[in-house]
Amino acid sequence: MRAPLLLLAIISSAAAATSSPSSSSLASPRRPFASLDKKTSKKVPAALGLESIVHHRGGEAAAATAAMAKEESAGLPPAVKLLVGAGGIYAAFLYYGSLQEDVFRYTAEDGSQFKQAWLLQVLEALANVLVGFVGMQLAGPTAGIPKQAFAISGASQVSAKACTSLALANGLSFPVATLAKSGKMAPVMLGSLILGGATYSLREYLQVAAIIGGTAIVSMGKKKGGGSASSLMGVAYIVLSLVLDGVTAGFQKRLKAETAAAGVKPKPYDFMFWTNLFMCLTAVVISGALGEVGPGLAYCTANPEIFEKIVKFAICSAVGQSFIFYTIANFDPLILSTVTTTRKIFSVLLSIFLKGHSLSLTGWSGIALACSGILSEMAAKMGGKAKPH
């Protein structure tokens, strides 16, 4: 079932990438957040790693939007395209989140747990390398890509992801970790305002405030008796992960500048392949240096159940990135940020209902606030009620 879904995602995004004409990287006026049916050509922005892609789009939303050109595919209406893109992201990453929590909550018969976070990053990045290579061959590889810039960006990204996994491995609950990592939507608007001179309506400001405020309330509304307490080490790792997300954004900005200076315009799957290749190599070196490879593989061999979860986790990551590329090719970056943010909220809900966590009344009120902002904006988009600025 997952194989046809993966092939569909790769072919859809690769087709969008190959149909994109070249365009200037100069900033142009931002299309409104609520607009789905773009009639002007835009070039697909270069897609990056899983955890960093939303942050990258946020920090350079207007510039990236201006730098992309795409041809509207004739058959599907915008609402159906949104359903395909968002549905694929939700399906892949909801399962991805559930599997990630299962991996670090798994306890073997002898009471041991999986702690090899860097080895997990090796396997996840490897799956993305394979899918990225296939997509790159379908779309056509780009020559002259500056490999050093990709190496730095990949190393930073995989470090941020590993810190998130280490936070979970050191006792931070999945709902808290997920919500902590969801605070990337505000920089989307802030970056667009500062870098691209974009404008937003009052309604958009209120909706973003509702989403961010709601997720913050949820993070504070977890019952003390519900689930394991977050360890100080887990909190330290998630804070470090957020710091590395910010560092990654800076490296990605440099990467974009270096590709422009080299006169090359990499396609989305070029970015997926090269970024994840260097992520994988970085993770191999660090996991080897920390002595994780032997014990981690031995643990998986002794506990095939967790190895199956890790393989599914890696596949979901690769499939989800393909749907991210499809969404980027057809919609504004802030729409992608909305989809990924809502996915995190739904991941928290699934974790609460399926994994034994619990929320206080304050926590549930935060979920209601966040969802009200999300559904309001989605209703405006689907109804075409928003007006251009």
mmCIF file of C-alpha atoms in Angstrom:
data_model
loop_
_atom_site.group_PDB
_atom_site.id
_atom_site.type_symbol
_atom_site.label_atom_id
_atom_site.label_comp_id
_atom_site.label_asym_id
_atom_site.label_seq_id
_atom_site.Cartn_x
_atom_site.Cartn_y
_atom_site.Cartn_z
ATOM 1 C CA MET A 1 0.000 0.000 0.000
ATOM 2 C CA ARG A 2 2.841 2.396 0.845
ATOM 3 C CA ALA A 3 4.760 1.624 -2.388
ATOM 4 C CA PRO A 4 2.089 3.076 -4.794
ATOM 5 C CA LEU A 5 1.697 6.073 -2.454
ATOM 6 C CA LEU A 6 5.454 6.681 -2.486
ATOM 7 C CA LEU A 7 5.639 6.345 -6.315
ATOM 8 C CA LEU A 8 2.712 8.752 -6.758
ATOM 9 C CA ALA A 9 4.330 11.328 -4.489
ATOM 10 C CA ILE A 10 7.701 11.087 -6.252
ATOM 11 C CA ILE A 11 6.240 11.338 -9.766
ATOM 12 C CA SER A 12 3.897 14.226 -8.821
ATOM 13 C CA SER A 13 6.629 16.302 -7.244
ATOM 14 C CA ALA A 14 9.190 15.473 -9.914
ATOM 15 C CA ALA A 15 6.725 16.481 -12.611
ATOM 16 C CA ALA A 16 6.143 19.793 -10.853
ATOM 17 C CA ALA A 17 9.890 20.340 -10.621
ATOM 18 C CA THR A 18 10.599 19.561 -14.276
ATOM 19 C CA SER A 19 7.833 21.856 -15.500
ATOM 20 C CA SER A 20 9.223 24.851 -13.598
ATOM 21 C CA PRO A 21 10.825 27.525 -15.791
ATOM 22 C CA SER A 22 13.785 29.540 -14.574
ATOM 23 C CA SER A 23 13.173 32.863 -12.941
ATOM 24 C CA SER A 24 14.959 35.687 -11.198
ATOM 25 C CA SER A 25 15.711 35.483 -7.491
ATOM 26 C CA LEU A 26 14.644 39.074 -6.873
ATOM 27 C CA ALA A 27 11.804 39.462 -4.398
ATOM 28 C CA SER A 28 8.347 40.048 -5.822
ATOM 29 C CA PRO A 29 5.076 40.878 -4.031
ATOM 30 C CA ARG A 30 3.767 38.087 -1.898
ATOM 31 C CA ARG A 31 0.482 36.459 -2.849
ATOM 32 C CA PRO A 32 -2.070 36.399 -0.022
ATOM 33 C CA PHE A 33 -1.964 33.605 2.539
ATOM 34 C CA ALA A 34 -5.493 32.510 1.726
ATOM 35 C CA SER A 35 -5.002 32.333 -2.039
ATOM 36 C CA LEU A 36 -4.865 28.804 -3.435
ATOM 37 C CA ASP A 37 -5.397 29.337 -7.136
ATOM 38 C CA LYS A 38 -2.223 31.005 -8.361
ATOM 39 C CA LYS A 39 -2.520 32.015 -12.014
ATOM 40 C CA THR A 40 0.937 33.526 -12.344
ATOM 41 C CA SER A 41 4.014 31.347 -12.877
ATOM 42 C CA LYS A 42 6.280 30.756 -9.895
ATOM 43 C CA LYS A 43 9.343 28.642 -9.577
ATOM 44 C CA VAL A 44 9.307 25.800 -7.085
ATOM 45 C CA PRO A 45 11.598 26.777 -4.196
ATOM 46 C CA ALA A 46 14.358 24.401 -3.374
ATOM 47 C CA ALA A 47 13.145 21.903 -0.799
ATOM 48 C CA LEU A 48 15.269 21.045 2.181
ATOM 49 C CA GLY A 49 15.259 18.657 5.113
ATOM 50 C CA LEU A 50 12.173 17.420 6.996
ATOM 51 C CA GLU A 51 12.440 19.326 10.243
ATOM 52 C CA SER A 52 14.081 22.410 8.715
ATOM 53 C CA ILE A 53 11.994 22.931 5.631
ATOM 54 C CA VAL A 54 9.211 24.889 7.299
ATOM 55 C CA HIS A 55 11.703 27.063 9.154
ATOM 56 C CA HIS A 56 13.584 27.745 5.922
ATOM 57 C CA ARG A 57 10.380 28.655 4.127
ATOM 58 C CA GLY A 58 9.421 30.891 7.022
ATOM 59 C CA GLY A 59 12.692 32.769 7.278
ATOM 60 C CA GLU A 60 12.746 33.434 3.554
ATOM 61 C CA ALA A 61 9.082 33.026 2.638
ATOM 62 C CA ALA A 62 8.753 36.063 0.411
ATOM 63 C CA ALA A 63 12.159 35.647 -1.199
ATOM 64 C CA ALA A 64 11.616 31.946 -1.821
ATOM 65 C CA THR A 65 8.161 32.553 -3.230
ATOM 66 C CA ALA A 66 9.505 35.238 -5.518
ATOM 67 C CA ALA A 67 12.343 32.983 -6.637
ATOM 68 C CA MET A 68 10.082 30.188 -7.778
ATOM 69 C CA ALA A 69 8.125 29.658 -10.962
ATOM 70 C CA LYS A 70 5.626 26.938 -11.695
ATOM 71 C CA GLU A 71 3.109 26.142 -14.359
ATOM 72 C CA GLU A 72 -0.355 25.400 -13.035
ATOM 73 C CA SER A 73 -1.296 21.836 -13.898
ATOM 74 C CA ALA A 74 -4.469 21.839 -15.931
ATOM 75 C CA GLY A 75 -6.573 19.053 -14.496
ATOM 76 C CA LEU A 76 -6.948 19.365 -10.735
ATOM 77 C CA PRO A 77 -8.666 22.282 -8.983
ATOM 78 C CA PRO A 78 -6.816 23.923 -6.070
ATOM 79 C CA ALA A 79 -9.024 22.254 -3.454
ATOM 80 C CA VAL A 80 -8.153 18.787 -4.767
ATOM 81 C CA LYS A 81 -4.447 19.660 -4.908
ATOM 82 C CA LEU A 82 -4.621 20.786 -1.283
ATOM 83 C CA LEU A 83 -6.366 17.543 -0.378
ATOM 84 C CA VAL A 84 -3.634 15.482 -2.072
ATOM 85 C CA GLY A 85 -0.735 17.468 -0.595
ATOM 86 C CA ALA A 86 -2.090 17.947 2.903
ATOM 87 C CA GLY A 87 -3.570 14.444 3.021
ATOM 88 C CA GLY A 88 -0.239 12.894 2.084
ATOM 89 C CA ILE A 89 1.622 14.970 4.675
ATOM 90 C CA TYR A 90 -0.883 14.117 7.382
ATOM 91 C CA ALA A 91 -0.902 10.382 6.613
ATOM 92 C CA ALA A 92 2.883 10.032 6.418
ATOM 93 C CA PHE A 93 3.839 12.237 9.345
ATOM 94 C CA LEU A 94 1.066 11.254 11.735
ATOM 95 C CA TYR A 95 2.294 7.688 11.414
ATOM 96 C CA TYR A 96 5.884 8.957 11.519
ATOM 97 C CA GLY A 97 5.267 10.678 14.858
ATOM 98 C CA SER A 98 3.519 7.672 16.318
ATOM 99 C CA LEU A 99 6.392 5.407 15.278
ATOM 100 C CA GLN A 100 8.994 7.809 16.660
ATOM 101 C CA GLU A 101 7.300 7.746 20.044
ATOM 102 C CA ASP A 102 7.011 3.953 19.902
ATOM 103 C CA VAL A 103 10.736 3.584 19.176
ATOM 104 C CA PHE A 104 11.794 5.497 22.277
ATOM 105 C CA ARG A 105 9.097 4.070 24.543
ATOM 106 C CA TYR A 106 9.854 0.487 23.570
ATOM 107 C CA THR A 107 11.137 -1.668 26.403
ATOM 108 C CA ALA A 108 12.701 -5.060 25.774
ATOM 109 C CA GLU A 109 12.108 -8.084 27.999
ATOM 110 C CA ASP A 110 15.294 -7.319 29.898
ATOM 111 C CA GLY A 111 14.103 -3.755 30.577
ATOM 112 C CA SER A 112 16.508 -2.102 28.133
ATOM 113 C CA GLN A 113 15.470 0.642 25.713
ATOM 114 C CA PHE A 114 16.668 1.947 22.359
ATOM 115 C CA LYS A 115 18.969 4.939 22.968
ATOM 116 C CA GLN A 116 20.940 5.108 19.707
ATOM 117 C CA ALA A 117 19.459 8.353 18.342
ATOM 118 C CA TRP A 118 22.284 8.944 15.854
ATOM 119 C CA LEU A 119 21.898 5.472 14.366
ATOM 120 C CA LEU A 120 18.207 6.244 13.896
ATOM 121 C CA GLN A 121 19.203 9.340 11.928
ATOM 122 C CA VAL A 122 21.466 7.216 9.715
ATOM 123 C CA LEU A 123 18.568 4.965 8.747
ATOM 124 C CA GLU A 124 16.092 7.809 8.267
ATOM 125 C CA ALA A 125 18.478 9.838 6.116
ATOM 126 C CA LEU A 126 19.356 6.755 4.074
ATOM 127 C CA ALA A 127 15.690 6.232 3.152
ATOM 128 C CA ASN A 128 15.484 9.871 2.052
ATOM 129 C CA VAL A 129 18.674 9.511 0.010
ATOM 130 C CA LEU A 130 17.173 6.584 -1.917
ATOM 131 C CA VAL A 131 13.882 8.354 -2.604
ATOM 132 C CA GLY A 132 15.700 11.587 -3.422
ATOM 133 C CA PHE A 133 17.910 9.753 -5.928
ATOM 134 C CA VAL A 134 14.883 8.271 -7.709
ATOM 135 C CA GLY A 135 13.132 11.656 -7.799
ATOM 136 C CA MET A 136 16.315 13.353 -8.988
ATOM 137 C CA GLN A 137 16.634 10.907 -11.882
ATOM 138 C CA LEU A 138 13.007 11.473 -12.878
ATOM 139 C CA ALA A 139 13.317 15.252 -12.719
ATOM 140 C CA GLY A 140 16.845 15.348 -14.115
ATOM 141 C CA PRO A 141 19.873 16.102 -11.904
ATOM 142 C CA THR A 142 21.340 19.596 -11.784
ATOM 143 C CA ALA A 143 25.036 19.999 -12.584
ATOM 144 C CA GLY A 144 27.454 22.273 -10.726
ATOM 145 C CA ILE A 145 25.830 22.108 -7.280
ATOM 146 C CA PRO A 146 28.127 23.475 -4.502
ATOM 147 C CA LYS A 147 28.632 20.344 -2.390
ATOM 148 C CA GLN A 148 30.370 22.069 0.530
ATOM 149 C CA ALA A 149 27.324 24.227 1.261
ATOM 150 C CA PHE A 150 25.129 21.136 1.244
ATOM 151 C CA ALA A 151 27.534 19.377 3.605
ATOM 152 C CA ILE A 152 27.324 22.170 6.191
ATOM 153 C CA SER A 153 23.548 22.467 5.911
ATOM 154 C CA GLY A 154 23.078 18.691 6.134
ATOM 155 C CA ALA A 155 25.292 18.407 9.212
ATOM 156 C CA SER A 156 23.326 21.133 10.967
ATOM 157 C CA GLN A 157 19.963 19.637 10.085
ATOM 158 C CA VAL A 158 20.774 16.123 11.216
ATOM 159 C CA SER A 159 22.158 17.494 14.481
ATOM 160 C CA ALA A 160 18.852 19.266 15.167
ATOM 161 C CA LYS A 161 16.897 16.095 14.403
ATOM 162 C CA ALA A 162 19.189 13.952 16.545
ATOM 163 C CA CYS A 163 18.712 16.324 19.488
ATOM 164 C CA THR A 164 14.942 15.904 19.172
ATOM 165 C CA SER A 165 15.358 12.128 19.278
ATOM 166 C CA LEU A 166 17.746 12.431 22.215
ATOM 167 C CA ALA A 167 15.165 14.537 24.036
ATOM 168 C CA LEU A 168 12.667 11.691 23.674
ATOM 169 C CA ALA A 169 15.297 9.128 24.647
ATOM 170 C CA ASN A 170 16.011 11.118 27.815
ATOM 171 C CA GLY A 171 12.463 11.266 29.114
ATOM 172 C CA LEU A 172 10.808 14.250 27.406
ATOM 173 C CA SER A 173 7.231 13.293 26.575
ATOM 174 C CA PHE A 174 6.269 13.209 22.916
ATOM 175 C CA PRO A 175 3.429 15.781 23.225
ATOM 176 C CA VAL A 176 5.716 18.318 24.914
ATOM 177 C CA ALA A 177 8.556 17.725 22.448
ATOM 178 C CA THR A 178 6.233 18.020 19.451
ATOM 179 C CA LEU A 179 4.658 21.231 20.642
ATOM 180 C CA ALA A 180 8.038 22.699 21.488
ATOM 181 C CA LYS A 181 9.134 22.045 17.906
ATOM 182 C CA SER A 182 5.961 23.589 16.479
ATOM 183 C CA GLY A 183 6.938 27.165 17.381
ATOM 184 C CA LYS A 184 8.157 27.881 13.864
ATOM 185 C CA MET A 185 5.094 29.507 12.379
ATOM 186 C CA ALA A 186 5.665 32.982 13.762
ATOM 187 C CA PRO A 187 9.058 33.263 12.005
ATOM 188 C CA VAL A 188 7.271 32.550 8.709
ATOM 189 C CA MET A 189 5.417 35.828 8.992
ATOM 190 C CA LEU A 190 8.259 37.672 10.694
ATOM 191 C CA GLY A 191 10.730 36.636 8.033
ATOM 192 C CA SER A 192 8.330 37.583 5.253
ATOM 193 C CA LEU A 193 7.768 40.993 6.803
ATOM 194 C CA ILE A 194 11.456 41.736 7.344
ATOM 195 C CA LEU A 195 13.001 40.121 4.276
ATOM 196 C CA GLY A 196 10.262 40.339 1.704
ATOM 197 C CA GLY A 197 8.153 43.313 2.721
ATOM 198 C CA ALA A 198 5.063 41.114 2.752
ATOM 199 C CA THR A 199 1.761 42.278 4.191
ATOM 200 C CA TYR A 200 -0.809 40.295 6.158
ATOM 201 C CA SER A 201 -4.384 40.962 7.159
ATOM 202 C CA LEU A 202 -5.506 41.335 10.768
ATOM 203 C CA ARG A 203 -7.325 38.045 10.398
ATOM 204 C CA GLU A 204 -4.092 36.272 9.466
ATOM 205 C CA TYR A 205 -2.301 37.739 12.478
ATOM 206 C CA LEU A 206 -5.115 36.591 14.780
ATOM 207 C CA GLN A 207 -5.181 33.111 13.278
ATOM 208 C CA VAL A 208 -1.435 32.641 13.682
ATOM 209 C CA ALA A 209 -1.672 33.979 17.240
ATOM 210 C CA ALA A 210 -4.444 31.468 17.982
ATOM 211 C CA ILE A 211 -2.385 28.565 16.666
ATOM 212 C CA ILE A 212 0.811 29.506 18.469
ATOM 213 C CA GLY A 213 -0.959 30.525 21.675
ATOM 214 C CA GLY A 214 -3.045 27.369 21.642
ATOM 215 C CA THR A 215 -0.047 25.078 21.280
ATOM 216 C CA ALA A 216 1.723 26.914 24.104
ATOM 217 C CA ILE A 217 -1.302 26.418 26.363
ATOM 218 C CA VAL A 218 -1.406 22.714 25.486
ATOM 219 C CA SER A 219 2.247 22.349 26.460
ATOM 220 C CA MET A 220 1.455 23.816 29.874
ATOM 221 C CA GLY A 221 -1.785 21.918 30.365
ATOM 222 C CA LYS A 222 -0.449 18.387 30.747
ATOM 223 C CA LYS A 223 -1.596 16.732 33.952
ATOM 224 C CA LYS A 224 1.173 16.019 36.422
ATOM 225 C CA GLY A 225 0.000 12.466 36.781
ATOM 226 C CA GLY A 226 -0.387 11.861 33.070
ATOM 227 C CA GLY A 227 2.611 10.056 31.654
ATOM 228 C CA SER A 228 6.265 10.338 32.495
ATOM 229 C CA ALA A 229 7.720 13.602 33.655
ATOM 230 C CA SER A 230 10.021 15.491 31.341
ATOM 231 C CA SER A 231 13.622 15.178 32.454
ATOM 232 C CA LEU A 232 15.966 18.144 32.607
ATOM 233 C CA MET A 233 18.222 16.435 30.085
ATOM 234 C CA GLY A 234 15.290 15.976 27.721
ATOM 235 C CA VAL A 235 14.396 19.665 28.022
ATOM 236 C CA ALA A 236 18.022 20.620 27.398
ATOM 237 C CA TYR A 237 18.120 18.536 24.214
ATOM 238 C CA ILE A 238 14.894 20.017 22.820
ATOM 239 C CA VAL A 239 16.160 23.550 23.494
ATOM 240 C CA LEU A 240 19.403 22.664 21.727
ATOM 241 C CA SER A 241 17.388 21.285 18.831
ATOM 242 C CA LEU A 242 15.522 24.583 18.466
ATOM 243 C CA VAL A 243 18.815 26.493 18.590
ATOM 244 C CA LEU A 244 20.190 24.262 15.854
ATOM 245 C CA ASP A 245 17.049 24.892 13.812
ATOM 246 C CA GLY A 246 17.916 28.574 13.896
ATOM 247 C CA VAL A 247 21.532 27.851 12.950
ATOM 248 C CA THR A 248 20.318 25.646 10.114
ATOM 249 C CA ALA A 249 18.216 28.478 8.733
ATOM 250 C CA GLY A 250 21.329 30.624 8.502
ATOM 251 C CA PHE A 251 23.258 27.874 6.708
ATOM 252 C CA GLN A 252 20.374 27.389 4.305
ATOM 253 C CA LYS A 253 20.380 31.070 3.488
ATOM 254 C CA ARG A 254 24.086 30.794 2.685
ATOM 255 C CA LEU A 255 23.381 27.679 0.622
ATOM 256 C CA LYS A 256 20.825 29.558 -1.431
ATOM 257 C CA ALA A 257 23.277 32.418 -1.984
ATOM 258 C CA GLU A 258 26.061 30.043 -3.058
ATOM 259 C CA THR A 259 23.859 28.198 -5.541
ATOM 260 C CA ALA A 260 22.782 31.536 -7.012
ATOM 261 C CA ALA A 261 26.414 32.692 -7.203
ATOM 262 C CA ALA A 262 27.338 29.457 -8.974
ATOM 263 C CA GLY A 263 24.563 30.091 -11.483
ATOM 264 C CA VAL A 264 22.703 26.851 -10.711
ATOM 265 C CA LYS A 265 19.064 26.331 -9.762
ATOM 266 C CA PRO A 266 18.751 22.946 -8.022
ATOM 267 C CA LYS A 267 15.429 21.148 -8.236
ATOM 268 C CA PRO A 268 13.635 19.897 -5.109
ATOM 269 C CA TYR A 269 14.946 16.345 -5.378
ATOM 270 C CA ASP A 270 18.490 17.626 -5.883
ATOM 271 C CA PHE A 271 18.124 19.222 -2.465
ATOM 272 C CA MET A 272 16.541 16.119 -0.983
ATOM 273 C CA PHE A 273 19.297 13.831 -2.252
ATOM 274 C CA TRP A 274 22.367 15.963 -1.504
ATOM 275 C CA THR A 275 21.131 17.295 1.843
ATOM 276 C CA ASN A 276 20.170 13.853 3.118
ATOM 277 C CA LEU A 277 23.352 12.311 1.747
ATOM 278 C CA PHE A 278 25.427 14.628 3.921
ATOM 279 C CA MET A 279 22.994 14.152 6.808
ATOM 280 C CA CYS A 280 23.526 10.408 6.503
ATOM 281 C CA LEU A 281 27.318 10.731 6.309
ATOM 282 C CA THR A 282 27.375 13.050 9.336
ATOM 283 C CA ALA A 283 25.196 10.662 11.330
ATOM 284 C CA VAL A 284 27.380 7.687 10.317
ATOM 285 C CA VAL A 285 30.518 9.451 11.571
ATOM 286 C CA ILE A 286 28.967 10.585 14.866
ATOM 287 C CA SER A 287 27.156 7.312 15.595
ATOM 288 C CA GLY A 288 30.405 5.470 14.876
ATOM 289 C CA ALA A 289 32.405 7.790 17.123
ATOM 290 C CA LEU A 290 29.873 7.330 19.943
ATOM 291 C CA GLY A 291 29.894 3.559 19.533
ATOM 292 C CA GLU A 292 26.199 3.372 18.671
ATOM 293 C CA VAL A 293 26.356 1.271 15.503
ATOM 294 C CA GLY A 294 27.250 -2.117 16.999
ATOM 295 C CA PRO A 295 25.007 -1.957 20.084
ATOM 296 C CA GLY A 296 22.159 -0.394 18.091
ATOM 297 C CA LEU A 297 22.177 -3.056 15.385
ATOM 298 C CA ALA A 298 22.531 -5.775 18.027
ATOM 299 C CA TYR A 299 19.515 -4.381 19.880
ATOM 300 C CA CYS A 300 17.482 -4.347 16.647
ATOM 301 C CA THR A 301 18.535 -7.912 15.872
ATOM 302 C CA ALA A 302 17.509 -9.075 19.336
ATOM 303 C CA ASN A 303 14.252 -7.111 19.121
ATOM 304 C CA PRO A 304 12.930 -7.361 15.536
ATOM 305 C CA GLU A 305 9.734 -5.592 16.576
ATOM 306 C CA ILE A 306 11.547 -2.295 17.093
ATOM 307 C CA PHE A 307 13.563 -2.715 13.888
ATOM 308 C CA GLU A 308 10.294 -2.999 11.962
ATOM 309 C CA LYS A 309 9.120 0.248 13.552
ATOM 310 C CA ILE A 310 12.391 1.992 12.629
ATOM 311 C CA VAL A 311 12.112 0.878 8.988
ATOM 312 C CA LYS A 312 8.529 2.145 8.782
ATOM 313 C CA PHE A 313 9.601 5.377 10.483
ATOM 314 C CA ALA A 314 12.287 5.964 7.827
ATOM 315 C CA ILE A 315 9.899 5.190 4.952
ATOM 316 C CA CYS A 316 7.282 7.587 6.326
ATOM 317 C CA SER A 317 9.905 10.335 6.473
ATOM 318 C CA ALA A 318 10.782 9.884 2.784
ATOM 319 C CA VAL A 319 7.154 9.645 1.648
ATOM 320 C CA GLY A 320 6.224 12.698 3.711
ATOM 321 C CA GLN A 321 8.994 14.774 2.161
ATOM 322 C CA SER A 322 7.721 13.907 -1.311
ATOM 323 C CA PHE A 323 4.288 15.244 -0.400
ATOM 324 C CA ILE A 324 5.936 18.336 1.081
ATOM 325 C CA PHE A 325 7.556 18.985 -2.302
ATOM 326 C CA TYR A 326 4.198 18.547 -4.028
ATOM 327 C CA THR A 327 2.608 21.083 -1.677
ATOM 328 C CA ILE A 328 5.467 23.557 -2.135
ATOM 329 C CA ALA A 329 5.068 23.264 -5.907
ATOM 330 C CA ASN A 330 1.420 24.288 -5.780
ATOM 331 C CA PHE A 331 0.884 26.564 -2.780
ATOM 332 C CA ASP A 332 2.275 29.469 -0.762
ATOM 333 C CA PRO A 333 4.936 28.580 1.884
ATOM 334 C CA LEU A 334 2.669 29.747 4.702
ATOM 335 C CA ILE A 335 0.095 27.156 3.636
ATOM 336 C CA LEU A 336 2.736 24.462 3.992
ATOM 337 C CA SER A 337 3.562 25.833 7.433
ATOM 338 C CA THR A 338 -0.117 25.652 8.367
ATOM 339 C CA VAL A 339 -0.372 22.043 7.219
ATOM 340 C CA THR A 340 2.728 20.949 9.122
ATOM 341 C CA THR A 341 1.681 22.845 12.249
ATOM 342 C CA THR A 342 -1.766 21.249 12.255
ATOM 343 C CA ARG A 343 -0.138 17.878 11.710
ATOM 344 C CA LYS A 344 1.838 18.352 14.898
ATOM 345 C CA ILE A 345 -1.332 19.173 16.821
ATOM 346 C CA PHE A 346 -3.018 16.054 15.483
ATOM 347 C CA SER A 347 0.100 14.051 16.363
ATOM 348 C CA VAL A 348 -0.253 15.330 19.929
ATOM 349 C CA LEU A 349 -3.934 14.330 19.962
ATOM 350 C CA LEU A 350 -3.153 10.839 18.712
ATOM 351 C CA SER A 351 -0.427 10.486 21.306
ATOM 352 C CA ILE A 352 -2.789 11.587 24.074
ATOM 353 C CA PHE A 353 -5.531 9.183 23.025
ATOM 354 C CA LEU A 354 -3.393 6.198 22.035
ATOM 355 C CA LYS A 355 -0.264 6.356 24.182
ATOM 356 C CA GLY A 356 -1.628 6.948 27.674
ATOM 357 C CA HIS A 357 -1.007 10.692 28.081
ATOM 358 C CA SER A 358 -3.611 13.002 29.588
ATOM 359 C CA LEU A 359 -4.432 16.709 29.547
ATOM 360 C CA SER A 360 -5.983 19.050 32.062
ATOM 361 C CA LEU A 361 -8.894 21.309 31.200
ATOM 362 C CA THR A 362 -6.378 24.078 30.453
ATOM 363 C CA GLY A 363 -4.612 21.827 27.968
ATOM 364 C CA TRP A 364 -7.828 20.977 26.150
ATOM 365 C CA SER A 365 -8.749 24.649 25.980
ATOM 366 C CA GLY A 366 -5.400 25.269 24.277
ATOM 367 C CA ILE A 367 -6.175 22.614 21.684
ATOM 368 C CA ALA A 368 -9.566 24.215 21.064
ATOM 369 C CA LEU A 369 -7.966 27.647 20.606
ATOM 370 C CA ALA A 370 -5.348 26.355 18.181
ATOM 371 C CA CYS A 371 -7.849 24.349 16.159
ATOM 372 C CA SER A 372 -10.256 27.272 15.917
ATOM 373 C CA GLY A 373 -7.580 29.419 14.299
ATOM 374 C CA ILE A 374 -6.576 26.622 11.939
ATOM 375 C CA LEU A 375 -10.095 25.724 10.830
ATOM 376 C CA SER A 376 -11.075 29.369 10.372
ATOM 377 C CA GLU A 377 -8.245 29.989 7.931
ATOM 378 C CA MET A 378 -8.819 26.731 6.100
ATOM 379 C CA ALA A 379 -12.493 27.605 5.697
ATOM 380 C CA ALA A 380 -11.499 30.971 4.230
ATOM 381 C CA LYS A 381 -9.094 29.317 1.788
ATOM 382 C CA MET A 382 -11.538 26.659 0.658
ATOM 383 C CA GLY A 383 -14.326 29.226 0.271
ATOM 384 C CA GLY A 384 -12.108 31.685 -1.599
ATOM 385 C CA LYS A 385 -13.225 34.513 0.660
ATOM 386 C CA ALA A 386 -9.833 36.088 1.218
ATOM 387 C CA LYS A 387 -8.969 39.123 -0.871
ATOM 388 C CA PRO A 388 -5.544 40.046 -2.228
ATOM 389 C CA HIS A 389 -3.657 42.697 -0.265
#
